[in-house]
Short mmCIF file of C-alpha atoms and ligand atoms in Angstrom, two decimals:
data_model
loop_
_atom_site.label_atom_id
_atom_site.label_comp_id
_atom_site.label_asym_id
_atom_site.label_seq_id
_atom_site.Cartn_x
_atom_site.Cartn_y
_atom_site.Cartn_z
CA MET S 24 0.00 0.00 0.00
CA ASN S 25 1.42 3.35 -1.00
CA LYS S 26 -0.88 6.01 0.32
CA ILE S 27 -3.72 6.86 2.64
CA LEU S 28 -6.21 9.47 1.51
CA TYR S 29 -7.48 10.70 4.86
CA VAL S 30 -10.80 12.51 4.79
CA ALA S 31 -10.60 14.97 7.70
CA GLY S 32 -13.23 17.36 9.02
CA TRP S 33 -16.54 16.97 10.81
CA GLY S 34 -19.64 14.79 10.27
CA ARG S 35 -22.49 15.55 7.85
CA SER S 36 -20.04 16.87 5.31
CA GLY S 37 -20.67 14.26 2.65
CA SER S 38 -17.58 12.19 3.37
CA THR S 39 -19.42 8.94 2.70
CA VAL S 40 -20.38 10.09 -0.80
CA LEU S 41 -16.80 10.97 -1.70
CA ASP S 42 -15.41 7.87 -0.02
CA VAL S 43 -17.80 5.53 -1.87
CA ILE S 44 -17.24 7.12 -5.29
CA LEU S 45 -13.44 6.93 -4.94
CA GLY S 46 -13.69 3.35 -3.66
CA ASN S 47 -15.07 2.33 -7.07
CA HIS S 48 -11.69 3.07 -8.67
CA PRO S 49 -9.63 -0.12 -9.25
CA ASP S 50 -6.55 1.30 -7.45
CA VAL S 51 -8.53 2.47 -4.43
CA VAL S 52 -10.23 0.75 -1.52
CA SER S 53 -12.49 2.82 0.69
CA VAL S 54 -13.14 1.62 4.21
CA GLY S 55 -15.18 4.41 5.81
CA GLU S 56 -14.58 5.36 9.44
CA VAL S 57 -12.09 2.58 10.00
CA THR S 58 -10.94 4.12 13.30
CA TYR S 59 -14.05 2.46 14.79
CA LEU S 60 -13.44 -0.98 13.28
CA VAL S 61 -12.33 -2.68 16.50
CA ASP S 62 -14.97 -0.90 18.61
CA ASP S 63 -17.64 -2.06 16.17
CA TRP S 64 -16.14 -5.55 15.97
CA ASN S 65 -16.73 -5.94 19.72
CA ALA S 66 -20.13 -4.21 19.89
CA SER S 67 -23.21 -6.30 19.32
CA GLY S 68 -25.53 -4.96 16.66
CA ARG S 69 -22.94 -2.97 14.70
CA ARG S 70 -22.68 -4.11 11.11
CA CYS S 71 -20.46 -3.63 8.10
CA ALA S 72 -21.99 -1.75 5.14
CA CYS S 73 -22.46 -5.13 3.41
CA GLY S 74 -25.04 -5.97 6.11
CA ALA S 75 -23.05 -8.73 7.84
CA SER S 76 -21.65 -8.48 11.36
CA TYR S 77 -17.91 -7.79 11.21
CA THR S 78 -17.01 -11.30 12.33
CA ASP S 79 -19.15 -12.72 9.48
CA CYS S 80 -18.12 -10.17 6.81
CA SER S 81 -16.09 -11.84 4.06
CA PHE S 82 -13.96 -8.70 3.68
CA TRP S 83 -13.05 -8.07 7.32
CA ASN S 84 -13.08 -11.52 8.93
CA GLY S 85 -9.59 -12.45 7.67
CA LEU S 86 -8.12 -9.56 9.67
CA ALA S 87 -8.73 -11.49 12.89
CA GLU S 88 -6.10 -13.98 11.71
CA VAL S 89 -3.38 -11.30 11.63
CA GLU S 90 -4.37 -9.02 14.51
CA SER S 91 -6.03 -9.34 17.87
CA LEU S 92 -9.28 -7.35 17.61
CA THR S 93 -10.15 -7.23 21.28
CA GLU S 94 -11.49 -4.48 23.56
CA GLU S 95 -7.90 -3.95 24.69
CA THR S 96 -6.89 -3.17 21.09
CA ALA S 97 -9.81 -0.75 20.75
CA GLN S 98 -8.67 1.06 23.91
CA MET S 99 -5.07 1.15 22.68
CA VAL S 100 -6.22 2.91 19.47
CA ARG S 101 -8.27 5.45 21.46
CA LYS S 102 -5.32 6.17 23.76
CA VAL S 103 -3.47 7.53 20.74
CA GLU S 104 -6.26 8.99 18.60
CA ARG S 105 -8.77 10.69 20.91
CA ARG S 106 -8.68 14.44 21.39
CA SER S 107 -7.58 14.18 25.03
CA ALA S 108 -4.40 12.43 23.80
CA THR S 109 -3.37 15.56 21.91
CA LEU S 110 -0.74 16.88 24.32
CA PRO S 111 0.92 13.57 25.26
CA VAL S 112 1.08 12.53 21.60
CA LEU S 113 2.34 15.87 20.24
CA LEU S 114 4.89 16.21 23.06
CA ASP S 115 5.97 12.60 22.47
CA ALA S 116 5.06 11.81 26.09
CA ILE S 117 3.40 8.46 25.40
CA SER S 118 5.34 5.28 26.04
CA ALA S 119 7.54 3.74 23.37
CA LYS S 120 5.61 0.50 23.92
CA LEU S 121 2.28 2.17 23.11
CA LYS S 122 3.73 3.82 20.02
CA GLU S 123 5.17 0.54 18.77
CA ARG S 124 1.93 -1.33 19.49
CA TYR S 125 -0.06 1.36 17.59
CA ARG S 126 2.38 1.36 14.66
CA ARG S 127 2.32 -2.42 14.37
CA PHE S 128 -1.47 -2.60 14.57
CA GLN S 129 -2.00 0.01 11.85
CA GLN S 130 0.68 -1.55 9.65
CA ASP S 131 -1.12 -4.91 9.98
CA VAL S 132 -4.53 -3.41 9.13
CA PHE S 133 -3.36 -1.45 6.10
CA SER S 134 -1.15 -4.30 4.82
CA TYR S 135 -4.15 -6.58 5.09
CA LEU S 136 -6.21 -4.11 3.05
CA ALA S 137 -3.52 -3.82 0.39
CA GLU S 138 -3.01 -7.58 0.14
CA THR S 139 -6.69 -8.54 0.01
CA THR S 140 -7.72 -5.86 -2.50
CA GLY S 141 -4.56 -5.10 -4.51
CA ALA S 142 -5.34 -1.39 -4.09
CA SER S 143 -2.47 1.08 -3.73
CA ILE S 144 -4.57 3.77 -2.02
CA VAL S 145 -6.82 3.42 1.03
CA VAL S 146 -9.49 6.06 1.62
CA ASP S 147 -9.96 6.42 5.38
CA SER S 148 -12.79 8.80 6.26
CA SER S 149 -12.53 8.65 10.03
CA LYS S 150 -12.45 12.49 10.00
CA SER S 151 -11.00 14.54 12.85
CA ALA S 152 -13.55 15.01 15.60
CA GLY S 153 -13.49 13.74 19.21
CA ASP S 154 -12.34 10.14 19.35
CA ALA S 155 -10.40 10.33 16.07
CA ALA S 156 -8.97 13.85 16.38
CA MET S 157 -5.34 12.65 16.42
CA ARG S 158 -5.73 9.87 13.86
CA PHE S 159 -4.43 11.61 10.74
CA TYR S 160 -1.42 12.86 12.69
CA ALA S 161 -0.77 9.43 14.26
CA LEU S 162 -1.07 7.51 10.98
CA SER S 163 1.51 9.84 9.47
CA GLN S 164 3.91 10.45 12.36
CA ILE S 165 3.65 7.25 14.43
CA ALA S 166 2.56 4.57 11.95
CA GLU S 167 4.73 6.20 9.24
CA PHE S 168 2.30 6.13 6.32
CA ASP S 169 2.23 8.58 3.44
CA VAL S 170 -0.96 10.39 4.46
CA HIS S 171 -2.71 12.82 2.13
CA VAL S 172 -5.19 14.94 4.07
CA LEU S 173 -8.37 15.81 2.22
CA HIS S 174 -10.11 18.35 4.43
CA LEU S 175 -13.77 18.10 3.49
CA VAL S 176 -15.75 21.10 4.69
CA ARG S 177 -19.38 22.06 4.52
CA ASP S 178 -21.11 25.38 5.13
CA GLY S 179 -21.57 25.52 8.92
CA ARG S 180 -25.17 26.69 8.51
CA SER S 181 -26.03 23.51 6.56
CA THR S 182 -24.27 21.37 9.16
CA MET S 183 -26.23 23.09 11.93
CA ALA S 184 -29.50 22.67 10.03
CA SER S 185 -28.78 18.98 9.49
CA TYR S 186 -28.43 18.40 13.23
CA VAL S 187 -31.40 20.60 14.10
CA ASN S 188 -33.64 18.86 11.55
CA LYS S 189 -32.43 15.29 11.91
CA GLY S 190 -30.36 14.81 15.11
CA SER S 191 -27.11 12.89 15.36
CA ASN S 192 -26.45 9.69 13.42
CA TRP S 193 -25.87 7.80 16.65
CA ALA S 194 -29.28 8.84 17.95
CA LEU S 195 -30.92 8.06 14.62
CA GLU S 196 -29.45 4.57 14.70
CA GLY S 197 -30.66 4.08 18.27
CA HIS S 198 -27.16 3.96 19.84
CA ALA S 199 -27.52 7.18 21.83
CA GLU S 200 -30.15 9.44 23.32
CA PRO S 201 -31.07 12.48 21.21
CA LEU S 202 -28.89 15.45 22.18
CA LEU S 203 -30.08 18.57 23.92
CA LEU S 204 -29.52 21.72 21.85
CA PRO S 205 -28.28 19.80 18.79
CA GLY S 206 -27.73 23.00 16.76
CA VAL S 207 -25.48 24.59 19.39
CA ARG S 208 -23.49 21.39 19.85
CA ALA S 209 -23.17 21.01 16.09
CA VAL S 210 -21.60 24.46 15.74
CA GLY S 211 -19.20 23.66 18.61
CA GLY S 212 -18.14 20.34 17.11
CA TRP S 213 -17.90 21.73 13.58
CA THR S 214 -15.71 24.62 14.79
CA LEU S 215 -13.36 22.44 16.85
CA ALA S 216 -12.88 19.73 14.21
CA ASN S 217 -12.26 22.16 11.36
CA LEU S 218 -9.93 24.48 13.28
CA TRP S 219 -8.04 21.46 14.55
CA THR S 220 -7.64 20.05 11.04
CA LEU S 221 -6.39 23.42 9.74
CA ALA S 222 -3.85 23.79 12.58
CA VAL S 223 -2.43 20.24 12.53
CA SER S 224 -2.24 20.18 8.73
CA LYS S 225 -0.41 23.49 8.66
CA MET S 226 2.11 22.34 11.25
CA TYR S 227 2.74 18.75 10.25
CA PHE S 228 1.78 18.24 6.60
CA ARG S 229 3.51 19.65 3.53
CA SER S 230 1.37 21.78 1.23
CA ASP S 231 1.23 18.93 -1.32
CA ARG S 232 -0.24 16.67 1.38
CA TYR S 233 -3.22 18.89 2.21
CA MET S 234 -6.21 19.78 0.06
CA ARG S 235 -9.46 21.42 1.09
CA VAL S 236 -12.69 20.50 -0.67
CA GLN S 237 -16.09 22.06 -0.18
CA PHE S 238 -18.90 19.52 -0.08
CA GLU S 239 -21.06 21.96 -2.06
CA ASP S 240 -18.48 21.85 -4.90
CA LEU S 241 -18.55 18.07 -4.91
CA ILE S 242 -22.34 18.16 -5.38
CA THR S 243 -22.52 20.99 -7.94
CA HIS S 244 -19.26 20.35 -9.85
CA PRO S 245 -18.45 16.68 -9.19
CA ALA S 246 -16.17 16.34 -12.23
CA ARG S 247 -13.99 19.27 -11.13
CA THR S 248 -13.75 18.03 -7.54
CA LEU S 249 -12.96 14.44 -8.54
CA GLU S 250 -10.36 15.68 -11.05
CA ALA S 251 -8.61 17.70 -8.32
CA THR S 252 -8.76 14.76 -5.89
CA GLY S 253 -7.31 12.41 -8.52
CA ALA S 254 -4.44 14.83 -9.18
CA PHE S 255 -3.86 15.15 -5.43
CA ILE S 256 -3.33 11.40 -4.96
CA GLY S 257 -1.92 10.66 -8.41
CA ILE S 258 -4.64 8.61 -10.10
CA ASP S 259 -6.67 9.05 -13.28
CA VAL S 260 -10.32 9.40 -12.28
CA ASP S 261 -11.89 9.81 -15.75
CA MET S 262 -13.81 6.54 -15.40
CA LEU S 263 -15.39 7.75 -12.15
CA ILE S 264 -16.31 11.10 -13.73
CA ASP S 265 -17.95 9.30 -16.66
CA ARG S 266 -19.98 7.21 -14.25
CA VAL S 267 -21.10 10.27 -12.27
CA ARG S 268 -22.17 11.94 -15.54
CA CYS S 269 -24.19 8.86 -16.47
CA GLY S 270 -25.95 8.92 -13.09
CA ASP S 271 -24.52 5.49 -12.22
CA HIS S 272 -24.96 3.86 -8.85
CA PHE S 273 -21.72 3.28 -6.91
CA ASP S 274 -21.17 0.17 -4.77
CA VAL S 275 -20.77 0.96 -1.09
CA GLY S 276 -18.55 -2.06 -0.38
CA HIS S 277 -17.46 -2.77 3.21
CA ASN S 278 -17.40 0.64 4.85
CA VAL S 279 -17.14 1.00 8.61
CA GLY S 280 -18.88 3.80 10.42
CA GLY S 281 -21.84 5.72 11.64
CA ASN S 282 -23.54 6.96 8.52
CA ARG S 283 -26.82 5.41 7.51
CA ILE S 284 -26.16 5.92 3.81
CA ARG S 285 -23.78 2.96 3.89
CA HIS S 286 -26.63 0.52 4.38
CA ASN S 287 -28.03 1.45 0.97
CA GLN S 288 -25.53 -0.91 -0.76
CA SER S 289 -25.13 1.65 -3.55
CA ILE S 290 -25.38 5.41 -3.82
CA GLN S 291 -25.94 7.88 -6.63
CA LEU S 292 -24.70 11.46 -6.79
CA ARG S 293 -27.67 13.57 -7.78
CA HIS S 294 -28.11 17.25 -8.36
CA LYS S 295 -29.90 19.02 -5.57
CA SER S 296 -32.76 21.46 -5.84
CA GLY S 297 -32.34 25.06 -4.64
CA ALA S 298 -34.07 24.37 -1.32
CA GLU S 299 -31.88 21.31 -0.69
CA ARG S 300 -28.75 23.38 -1.37
CA GLN S 301 -29.72 25.91 1.30
CA PRO S 302 -30.96 23.73 4.15
CA TRP S 303 -30.27 26.53 6.61
CA SER S 304 -33.08 28.66 5.17
CA ASN S 305 -35.51 27.18 7.73
CA LEU S 306 -33.31 27.77 10.81
CA ASN S 307 -35.15 29.82 13.44
CA ALA S 308 -34.03 33.23 14.69
CA PHE S 309 -32.16 31.77 17.69
CA HIS S 310 -30.11 29.39 15.54
CA SER S 311 -29.42 31.99 12.84
CA THR S 312 -28.22 34.52 15.41
CA PHE S 313 -26.17 31.93 17.28
CA PHE S 314 -24.41 30.96 14.06
CA ALA S 315 -23.84 34.58 13.03
CA ILE S 316 -22.05 35.21 16.34
CA PHE S 317 -20.12 31.97 16.80
CA GLY S 318 -19.77 30.38 13.37
CA GLN S 319 -19.65 33.07 10.72
CA TRP S 320 -15.95 33.89 11.14
CA LEU S 321 -14.91 30.26 10.53
CA ASN S 322 -17.36 29.92 7.67
CA SER S 323 -15.61 32.87 5.96
CA LYS S 324 -12.20 31.32 6.65
CA LEU S 325 -13.35 28.11 4.96
CA GLY S 326 -14.42 30.05 1.87
CA TYR S 327 -18.13 30.55 2.55
CA ASN S 328 -18.65 34.24 2.03
CA TRP S 329 -22.08 35.70 2.44
ZN1 ZN B 13 -18.68 -6.30 4.88
#
């Protein structure tokens, strides 16, 4: 395996759409939010996108022969990747044993992916919020992979509206209670994850290892966005662009993660109507004002000028 294309950013930014489309390229395998693989492996009721439990999934079950996928392994991954590990990891204050264990585990997982699929690029869309905040840094600096960071952003107003209108994915799937003040929490999470991605990328990734993509561009100009992504990771994506133009369905494969779209087996990129492109238009006065005060500055920084 040569490269990891790491989709960083916050939830509800269309990462599953991009991940699935790229995963239909012969040189690419997309695995979704693979940071949660071992957690999901040990949790009853969590399933791979193919519909099988992870232990029964034909794609993932062979991994158990090369790595121990226990609760202890899940905790080891969190110790390195969660946001509270930021200082110890950046200051190199975690034990050499933990670093070596993390490096070996990730090398085993990504080697397994390369060997079973023949792909040279893995798309990992674990993003960079909460439990996976340090992952893109750790895969690059501890596990020593060539990580290309694709920072996928979405207009903060749309993100807020998505949470206000629909709630969190975890609540929708019945794994968590609905959140109080989902719009306020969404703006907080969106701000932290995007600022964090900007800061870490600037400090630790060369300019040719960081690219920012607006979700809205992916939806309105998919060919242009896919072309830029292909150039970023060094693959020809014309066949994917042709398929998007034809309105083809894309196979979802064996993605890990918390987005309900993955259970559809295939997805199609479709043009959105005006109302769908501006989901924030029905936010109430409280939410609109809250966003204007706390989110507008970052929205402008990410290229959303009003
Ligand atoms: Zn599967």
